[in-house]
Amino acid sequence: MIPQDVFVAQRKNDWHELDILVGQERELYSNDGPTISRMASLYRSLCSDLVRCQSARYTPDLTGYLNGIAGRAHSALYGARPIRAFGVTNLLLREFPASLRKNWRFFLLSTMLFVLPWIIGQAGTMAEPSFAKHILPAGQLEGMAQMYSKGFDEGRAAGVDAGMAGFYVMNNVGVALRCFATGITFGLGSVFFLVYNGLMIGTVTGWVWNAGYGGNILTFMCGHAPFELTAILISGAAGLRMGYALVDTKGVTRVMSLRSSAREIAALVLGAAAMLVIAAAIEGFWSPSSLPPVVKWIASGVFSLGVAAFLIFAGREKKRA
Amino acid sequence: MRVSHNQPAPIDTSAEVETPEHVRFQHQVAGPARRALAYLIDLFIRAMIVGLFGIIVAIAGFAAGIEMRGVSTGIMAVIYFGVEWCYYVLFETLWSGRSPGKKVLHLRVITDTGRPLHYLDSMLRNVLRAGDLLPNLYALGLVIMGRDPKFRRLGDMVAGTIVVVEERFDVSERLHVHPIPSPFEMAALPQRVPISGEEMDALELFLRRAPKLHPARASELADIVAPIFRQTRRRSISG
């Protein structure tokens, strides 16, 4: 066994070279070929030095030094895998619907948690208008009624459409992501967001209906609802799935249980976010347009069937002949 | 062999990684304070982005006239959304697990097996910030982090990631003993010094660190162990 000082003197230059190479504040791919292969070979020899250092009882500070370089070199050389367009489309078009079908129970639960409060809010308001004032302030309700009083026969300025589309991206995708993320509290956050949003939408619809503009608000909603409401339900289902993983751990630790559900959950969340971006475009440009209601309702039917068909049939394993 | 894997893991803020080269090394796991500082830097940068685009969009809005004012609102909403939800995912994916704030503080997000971050991991850990920051100021995340040996917040646990420090250390200088022992002192040493391997490690590490310590601190440390060495030597001579 050679003494530490001799060992350090022999190898110091290589370590130093690697230290400088991986210390560069730029990513690996921006280096040229020879530099990268030099880095790789320096890294491998440093790894064997580290093993030697650990077995030869050299001092902890030397081990720490080599550890540090090894860690940084490892992170630099095995950098993040690039995002491949194929991977993303495969995730959205195949894994997303497949994960949803696998977790249909959670989707059903999240639908109930959304639809029942909606029915309560709408039926309650239609039966007794003062019910709505317990849920939303009167001023806001009046504003809603006024908003839908004119209908959309004249359309809107294109600038307003674009503005609203941007707002819907921020607001609706944000709500969906929060609805999912707060599911980490054993699902309670997702339950809250689903019930809250269902109750709000139901109450507003009931109030606008009472004011005599029910046709206007439903015609406005019918275009984007197949995407938007389904996506909110899916993100809620993902949150509930995550909360459930914390409760029913199937014999492993809670963290392991969360980990094993992570891939499905990620697919659901990404899919829901993509659907909400589509919904925002429809809600901004199509829903408030001056097209006759009959066209909007036919489109709504087509959208609904399309979304349902996608979620039911896409990404199934092909049967082997 | 010093590295025995049958022993329980030491109580330490490190995470072991086994590489494809079958080498094990330790990453230093980053603590809450350092991560909070990185978060503040990122927060500042995000606020700057919103502010900068706000000014640009406002100027462009004046130039385009009143009927396009809705577009400015839309663009700002999308930028705000991007800064809130996409900033971290974008940087952590492009820069192999580092956001600007993490880069400044030499932090990096990696998976708990030491492999680089996948964009889905990054998405999960960053969307789950909305859970970690409950009820306010990342309170839940901090409590969870404090209870976890690897300082993971909820987002890290779901995504299977850890945040590590990539600190640069200096390799120690050649061993010098100062002042140089006199021939008389050398002669007083026994032929075979009766000390264990661990004691030798401790002595060697101390001698390497001593030049970096304040002399008073160095002698204070030496005073603590000197009686122990004196006692073992005396015992070995008498016995």
XYZ file of C-alpha atoms in Angstrom, chain B residues 1-10 16 24 26:
13
model
C -11.881 -3.115 4.641
C -13.319 0.053 5.966
C -16.376 0.007 3.736
C -18.570 -2.695 5.128
C -22.134 -2.751 3.908
C -23.448 -4.981 6.620
C -23.185 -2.184 9.109
C -26.162 0.105 9.571
C -25.896 3.334 7.629
C -24.164 6.078 9.607
C -25.155 6.502 -1.326
C -20.198 3.525 -4.405
C -21.880 9.498 -1.309
